[in-house]
Short mmCIF file of C-alpha atoms and ligand atoms in Angstrom, two decimals:
data_model
loop_
_atom_site.label_atom_id
_atom_site.label_comp_id
_atom_site.label_asym_id
_atom_site.label_seq_id
_atom_site.Cartn_x
_atom_site.Cartn_y
_atom_site.Cartn_z
CA MET A 1 -29.01 -323.03 20.48
CA LEU A 2 -30.82 -323.01 17.11
CA SER A 3 -27.91 -321.00 15.63
CA ASP A 4 -25.46 -323.76 16.58
CA GLN A 5 -27.15 -326.38 14.34
CA PRO A 6 -25.29 -327.89 11.44
CA VAL A 7 -26.43 -326.84 7.90
CA LYS A 8 -27.15 -329.51 5.24
CA LEU A 9 -25.58 -329.12 1.75
CA ASN A 10 -27.40 -330.34 -1.33
CA THR A 11 -25.53 -331.01 -4.58
CA LEU A 12 -27.44 -330.09 -7.70
CA HIS A 13 -27.10 -331.90 -11.06
CA SER A 14 -27.80 -330.42 -14.43
CA PRO A 15 -26.25 -330.57 -17.95
CA LEU A 16 -25.43 -326.82 -17.46
CA PHE A 17 -22.99 -327.51 -14.66
CA THR A 18 -21.34 -330.31 -16.56
CA GLN A 19 -20.98 -328.14 -19.65
CA TYR A 20 -19.15 -325.45 -17.66
CA GLY A 21 -17.17 -327.81 -15.43
CA VAL A 22 -18.49 -326.44 -12.20
CA SER A 23 -20.23 -328.07 -9.21
CA MET A 24 -23.17 -326.45 -7.63
CA HIS A 25 -24.36 -326.75 -4.05
CA ILE A 26 -27.01 -325.23 -1.94
CA ALA A 27 -26.59 -324.73 1.84
CA ARG A 28 -30.06 -325.41 3.17
CA LEU A 29 -30.50 -322.84 5.92
CA ASP A 30 -34.12 -322.93 5.03
CA LEU A 31 -34.46 -326.47 6.51
CA LEU A 32 -33.73 -325.13 9.99
CA HIS A 33 -37.38 -324.21 10.18
CA PRO A 34 -40.35 -324.22 7.75
CA ILE A 35 -41.39 -320.63 8.50
CA VAL A 36 -38.40 -318.92 10.02
CA SER A 37 -35.57 -317.76 7.65
CA GLY A 38 -32.35 -319.59 8.42
CA ASN A 39 -30.03 -316.60 8.20
CA LYS A 40 -32.18 -314.58 10.56
CA ILE A 41 -31.61 -317.21 13.23
CA PHE A 42 -27.87 -316.79 12.88
CA LYS A 43 -27.99 -313.01 12.94
CA LEU A 44 -29.90 -313.16 16.25
CA HIS A 45 -27.27 -315.38 17.94
CA TYR A 46 -25.49 -312.76 20.06
CA PHE A 47 -28.66 -310.77 20.87
CA ILE A 48 -30.34 -313.90 22.18
CA LYS A 49 -27.28 -314.72 24.25
CA GLU A 50 -27.32 -311.21 25.68
CA ALA A 51 -31.08 -311.41 26.44
CA LEU A 52 -30.62 -314.82 28.21
CA LYS A 53 -28.13 -313.20 30.58
CA SER A 54 -30.33 -310.22 31.26
CA SER A 55 -33.16 -309.57 33.70
CA PRO A 56 -35.86 -309.35 32.51
CA LYS A 57 -35.17 -311.57 29.48
CA LYS A 58 -36.83 -309.27 27.00
CA ILE A 59 -36.10 -308.31 23.32
CA VAL A 60 -37.54 -305.51 21.29
CA THR A 61 -37.07 -305.29 17.51
CA PHE A 62 -38.46 -303.64 14.44
CA GLY A 63 -39.83 -304.56 11.07
CA GLY A 64 -42.48 -304.16 8.40
CA ALA A 65 -45.74 -306.26 8.07
CA TYR A 66 -43.83 -308.75 5.90
CA SER A 67 -40.60 -308.89 7.84
CA ASN A 68 -38.88 -312.33 8.00
CA HIS A 69 -36.87 -310.85 10.75
CA LEU A 70 -39.82 -310.19 12.99
CA VAL A 71 -41.05 -313.87 12.63
CA ALA A 72 -37.63 -315.19 13.31
CA THR A 73 -37.22 -313.16 16.42
CA ALA A 74 -40.64 -314.09 17.72
CA TYR A 75 -39.87 -317.82 17.15
CA TYR A 76 -36.35 -317.80 18.59
CA CYS A 77 -37.44 -315.88 21.65
CA GLN A 78 -40.41 -318.21 22.24
CA SER A 79 -38.23 -321.27 22.02
CA LEU A 80 -36.01 -319.98 24.92
CA GLY A 81 -38.71 -318.25 27.06
CA ILE A 82 -37.58 -314.67 26.14
CA GLN A 83 -40.32 -312.12 26.10
CA CYS A 84 -40.42 -310.14 22.91
CA ILE A 85 -42.00 -306.99 21.38
CA GLY A 86 -42.16 -306.21 17.69
CA ILE A 87 -42.47 -302.62 16.57
CA VAL A 88 -44.31 -302.70 13.34
CA ARG A 89 -43.95 -299.93 10.74
CA GLY A 90 -47.31 -298.37 9.84
CA GLU A 91 -50.80 -298.41 11.22
CA LYS A 92 -52.39 -301.69 12.13
CA PRO A 93 -53.84 -303.21 8.98
CA ALA A 94 -57.44 -304.35 8.87
CA ILE A 95 -56.34 -307.87 7.85
CA LEU A 96 -53.08 -308.99 9.36
CA SER A 97 -50.41 -310.38 6.97
CA HIS A 98 -49.38 -314.08 7.36
CA THR A 99 -46.18 -312.78 8.75
CA LEU A 100 -47.81 -310.81 11.59
CA MET A 101 -50.13 -313.72 12.33
CA HIS A 102 -47.08 -316.02 12.73
CA CYS A 103 -45.47 -313.40 15.02
CA LEU A 104 -48.57 -313.42 17.28
CA ASP A 105 -48.67 -317.27 17.20
CA TYR A 106 -45.12 -317.24 18.55
CA GLY A 107 -46.06 -314.96 21.40
CA MET A 108 -44.65 -311.71 20.08
CA GLU A 109 -46.42 -308.60 21.40
CA LEU A 110 -46.96 -306.27 18.43
CA GLU A 111 -46.93 -302.44 18.63
CA TYR A 112 -47.79 -300.37 15.56
CA ILE A 113 -46.27 -297.00 14.96
CA SER A 114 -46.70 -294.51 12.17
CA ARG A 115 -44.10 -294.43 9.41
CA ASN A 116 -42.92 -290.99 10.60
CA ASP A 117 -42.26 -292.17 14.16
CA TYR A 118 -40.68 -295.37 12.83
CA THR A 119 -38.03 -293.52 10.80
CA ARG A 120 -34.87 -293.87 12.80
CA THR A 121 -34.18 -290.23 13.53
CA GLU A 122 -32.04 -289.46 16.61
CA THR A 123 -35.04 -288.20 18.49
CA ASN A 124 -37.16 -291.27 17.75
CA TYR A 125 -34.32 -293.58 18.67
CA THR A 126 -33.65 -291.81 22.00
CA VAL A 127 -37.34 -292.22 22.83
CA PHE A 128 -37.18 -295.95 22.02
CA LYS A 129 -34.08 -296.41 24.06
CA GLU A 130 -35.68 -294.64 27.02
CA LYS A 131 -38.99 -296.54 26.73
CA TYR A 132 -37.31 -299.98 26.40
CA LYS A 133 -34.29 -299.44 28.52
CA ASP A 134 -34.68 -302.78 30.28
CA CYS A 135 -34.78 -304.68 26.92
CA THR A 136 -32.14 -305.97 24.51
CA ILE A 137 -32.67 -303.90 21.40
CA VAL A 138 -32.20 -305.59 18.08
CA PRO A 139 -31.95 -303.30 15.09
CA GLU A 140 -34.20 -304.01 12.02
CA GLY A 141 -32.98 -307.01 10.14
CA GLY A 142 -30.29 -307.50 12.76
CA TYR A 143 -28.25 -304.79 10.91
CA SER A 144 -25.28 -304.42 13.24
CA HIS A 145 -21.82 -305.80 14.02
CA TRP A 146 -23.31 -308.40 16.38
CA GLY A 147 -25.71 -309.44 13.58
CA ALA A 148 -22.81 -309.97 11.24
CA MET A 149 -20.85 -311.90 13.88
CA GLY A 150 -23.82 -314.17 14.28
CA ALA A 151 -24.06 -314.68 10.51
CA ALA A 152 -20.35 -315.46 10.52
CA LYS A 153 -21.25 -318.62 12.42
CA ILE A 154 -22.76 -319.94 9.15
CA MET A 155 -19.14 -320.51 8.04
CA ASP A 156 -18.49 -322.82 11.07
CA ASN A 157 -20.07 -325.50 8.87
CA GLU A 158 -17.39 -327.75 7.55
CA ALA A 159 -19.38 -328.33 4.32
CA LEU A 160 -18.69 -324.64 3.31
CA HIS A 161 -14.92 -324.76 3.80
CA SER A 162 -14.14 -326.38 0.45
CA ALA A 163 -16.38 -324.00 -1.64
CA THR A 164 -14.51 -321.69 -4.08
CA HIS A 165 -17.47 -319.32 -4.37
CA ILE A 166 -20.07 -318.54 -1.71
CA CYS A 167 -23.20 -316.79 -3.05
CA MET A 168 -26.16 -315.17 -1.26
CA ALA A 169 -29.03 -312.72 -1.56
CA VAL A 170 -28.35 -309.30 -0.11
CA GLY A 171 -30.93 -307.24 1.85
CA THR A 172 -29.30 -305.32 4.67
CA ALA A 173 -25.96 -307.05 3.79
CA THR A 174 -25.56 -308.26 7.37
CA THR A 175 -25.38 -311.88 6.30
CA LEU A 176 -22.89 -311.01 3.53
CA ALA A 177 -20.75 -309.18 6.09
CA GLY A 178 -20.73 -312.15 8.31
CA ILE A 179 -19.58 -314.53 5.50
CA VAL A 180 -16.88 -312.02 4.50
CA LEU A 181 -15.63 -311.99 8.11
CA ASN A 182 -15.13 -315.79 8.17
CA ALA A 183 -14.42 -316.79 4.64
CA LYS A 184 -10.91 -317.85 3.66
CA PRO A 185 -8.85 -315.47 1.55
CA THR A 186 -9.09 -317.99 -1.36
CA GLN A 187 -12.85 -318.06 -1.29
CA GLU A 188 -14.82 -315.52 -3.43
CA VAL A 189 -17.85 -314.13 -1.65
CA ILE A 190 -20.66 -313.07 -4.05
CA GLY A 191 -23.64 -310.91 -3.03
CA ILE A 192 -26.76 -310.62 -5.18
CA PRO A 193 -28.65 -307.43 -4.09
CA VAL A 194 -32.40 -307.77 -4.16
CA ILE A 195 -32.79 -303.99 -3.96
CA LYS A 196 -32.20 -301.73 -6.95
CA ASN A 197 -29.15 -299.43 -6.99
CA MET A 198 -27.61 -300.39 -3.59
CA ASN A 199 -24.86 -297.75 -3.79
CA ASP A 200 -24.01 -297.80 -0.22
CA LEU A 201 -22.69 -301.35 0.04
CA PRO A 202 -19.07 -300.43 0.84
CA ASP A 203 -20.24 -298.22 3.77
CA ARG A 204 -22.55 -300.94 5.02
CA LEU A 205 -19.73 -303.47 4.94
CA SER A 206 -17.36 -301.38 6.80
CA PHE A 207 -19.95 -300.60 9.49
CA LEU A 208 -21.06 -304.26 9.81
CA THR A 209 -17.54 -305.70 9.94
CA ASN A 210 -16.11 -302.87 12.12
CA ASP A 211 -13.52 -302.52 9.31
CA SER A 212 -11.96 -305.74 10.55
CA THR A 213 -11.77 -307.37 7.16
CA LYS A 214 -9.95 -306.37 4.03
CA LYS A 215 -11.81 -308.95 1.93
CA ILE A 216 -14.00 -307.35 -0.74
CA PRO A 217 -17.00 -309.32 -2.05
CA SER A 218 -18.23 -309.38 -5.67
CA PHE A 219 -21.62 -308.30 -6.69
CA PHE A 220 -24.05 -309.49 -9.35
CA ASN A 221 -26.11 -306.27 -9.55
CA ASP A 222 -28.56 -307.08 -12.32
CA TYR A 223 -30.95 -309.51 -10.67
CA HIS A 224 -33.18 -307.39 -8.55
CA PHE A 225 -36.06 -307.75 -10.98
CA GLY A 226 -37.25 -304.20 -10.55
CA GLY A 227 -36.51 -303.75 -6.81
CA TYR A 228 -37.22 -305.05 -3.40
CA SER A 229 -40.11 -307.61 -3.37
CA LYS A 230 -40.84 -306.89 -7.05
CA LYS A 231 -41.37 -309.86 -9.34
CA THR A 232 -41.90 -310.62 -12.96
CA ASN A 233 -43.56 -313.54 -14.78
CA GLU A 234 -40.10 -314.68 -15.73
CA LEU A 235 -39.09 -314.91 -12.08
CA ILE A 236 -42.13 -316.91 -11.17
CA GLU A 237 -41.58 -319.25 -14.14
CA PHE A 238 -38.04 -319.60 -13.05
CA MET A 239 -39.02 -320.62 -9.51
CA ASN A 240 -41.34 -323.23 -10.84
CA ALA A 241 -38.75 -324.62 -13.33
CA PHE A 242 -36.08 -324.61 -10.53
CA TYR A 243 -38.35 -326.53 -8.24
CA THR A 244 -39.25 -329.01 -10.95
CA GLU A 245 -35.60 -329.64 -11.83
CA PHE A 246 -33.99 -329.61 -8.37
CA ASP A 247 -36.73 -330.15 -5.89
CA ILE A 248 -35.85 -327.06 -4.01
CA PRO A 249 -38.38 -324.28 -3.24
CA THR A 250 -37.26 -320.69 -3.37
CA ASP A 251 -38.90 -317.39 -2.31
CA PHE A 252 -39.55 -314.53 -4.77
CA VAL A 253 -38.03 -311.79 -2.57
CA TYR A 254 -34.59 -313.23 -2.03
CA THR A 255 -33.45 -316.75 -2.93
CA ALA A 256 -35.14 -317.00 -6.33
CA LYS A 257 -33.26 -313.80 -7.47
CA MET A 258 -30.04 -315.23 -6.19
CA CYS A 259 -30.48 -318.68 -7.86
CA TYR A 260 -31.51 -317.00 -11.09
CA GLY A 261 -28.42 -314.73 -11.02
CA VAL A 262 -25.95 -317.54 -10.21
CA LEU A 263 -27.33 -319.82 -13.00
CA ASP A 264 -27.24 -316.92 -15.47
CA LYS A 265 -23.60 -316.15 -14.53
CA ILE A 266 -22.69 -319.84 -14.88
CA SER A 267 -24.01 -319.77 -18.45
CA GLU A 268 -22.11 -316.60 -19.18
CA GLY A 269 -18.87 -318.49 -18.12
CA TYR A 270 -18.26 -316.31 -15.07
CA PHE A 271 -17.07 -319.24 -12.93
CA PRO A 272 -13.79 -320.88 -13.93
CA LYS A 273 -13.71 -324.67 -14.59
CA GLY A 274 -13.39 -326.69 -11.36
CA SER A 275 -15.32 -324.03 -9.31
CA LYS A 276 -17.27 -325.36 -6.33
CA ILE A 277 -20.11 -322.92 -6.11
CA CYS A 278 -22.08 -322.83 -2.86
CA CYS A 279 -25.33 -320.85 -2.58
CA LEU A 280 -26.86 -320.07 0.69
CA HIS A 281 -30.61 -320.88 0.82
CA THR A 282 -31.51 -318.32 3.48
CA GLY A 283 -35.18 -319.38 3.71
CA GLY A 284 -37.91 -316.77 3.48
CA LEU A 285 -40.41 -319.25 2.10
CA GLN A 286 -43.27 -317.92 4.31
CA GLY A 287 -43.18 -314.84 2.06
CA ASN A 288 -44.63 -316.84 -0.78
CA ALA A 289 -47.89 -317.05 1.12
CA SER A 290 -48.71 -313.55 -0.20
CA LEU A 291 -48.83 -314.95 -3.83
CA SER A 292 -52.16 -315.99 -5.17
CA LYS A 293 -52.96 -319.65 -4.98
CA GLY A 294 -51.77 -321.71 -7.94
CA THR A 295 -49.01 -319.24 -8.89
CA LEU A 296 -46.34 -321.77 -7.71
CA VAL A 297 -46.21 -325.52 -8.30
CA PHE A 298 -44.90 -326.09 -4.74
C1 PLP B 1 -33.52 -311.29 5.30
C2 PLP B 1 -33.21 -312.21 4.27
C3 PLP B 1 -32.14 -312.05 3.41
C4 PLP B 1 -31.23 -310.92 3.47
O1 PLP B 1 -30.34 -310.98 4.48
P1 PLP B 1 -29.45 -309.69 4.89
O2 PLP B 1 -28.61 -310.15 6.00
O3 PLP B 1 -30.47 -308.60 5.39
O4 PLP B 1 -28.74 -309.16 3.72
C5 PLP B 1 -31.87 -313.07 2.43
N1 PLP B 1 -32.73 -314.15 2.33
C6 PLP B 1 -33.82 -314.26 3.12
C7 PLP B 1 -34.65 -315.40 2.84
C8 PLP B 1 -34.10 -313.38 4.09
O5 PLP B 1 -35.20 -313.48 4.85
#
């Protein structure tokens, strides 16, 4: 399966890392596919396995018009002959986003519902469950214990076992929960929230891990750049400079904020000498298509 593939680790070189005595590595989950976010593939692992055992083989999931999760689900399902339906939040737009176009290309059937009906009230959810009772239902963003268990498979990669710190961007926190489930007690897991004021992270983690871990991650809370999918010129300049120096593209919603945060914390002396820092490049590069041409040098 796609979620059983090994992940490549790049080592970055810069005077900054030498100065602070740390080594810096990026796990390239983005290389699993040019459009599909790497972490989404892992989060889908157990849902896909379930759908493959079911009859009909059919998945239904949810997301907004720019959802990396929708594209990943469409792609993964198509590659295994699983039928899939994407419930899109909001009315059908006059011009489809790149994201929705990719979903259609991968054979996903799209259904648009009003924001009110989309809101996961008990009544709405019961209606969904009834309407799609023959399908495997994947929550938005894979946000569930199964999703976290799938993300935990990222840690099966030998290359991550010697890291002292494992860093990643946090949206729903499902990927973070998965890493927390499988990291060794000696490894520090660090989340960089891309949403402003995520005050419910402890609740999310206990839900996602089923309270089966005592490990508490660290958070770098000051790198959301104004909130979810918000950006500043400074962030865009950082993305271009990062690409020029390391030859690694990042996306403005998730991975650029993480990389910015980690480099900033290195320069503040957060990481002890001898640290082996490993950042998860979770992908998301298709999201950059919404920037105007020429904004990025890659
Ligand atoms: C969805 C996504 C994330 C966030 O993952 P969560 O498991 O929701 O926290 C991070 N990076 C990229 C590129 C993503 O698409």
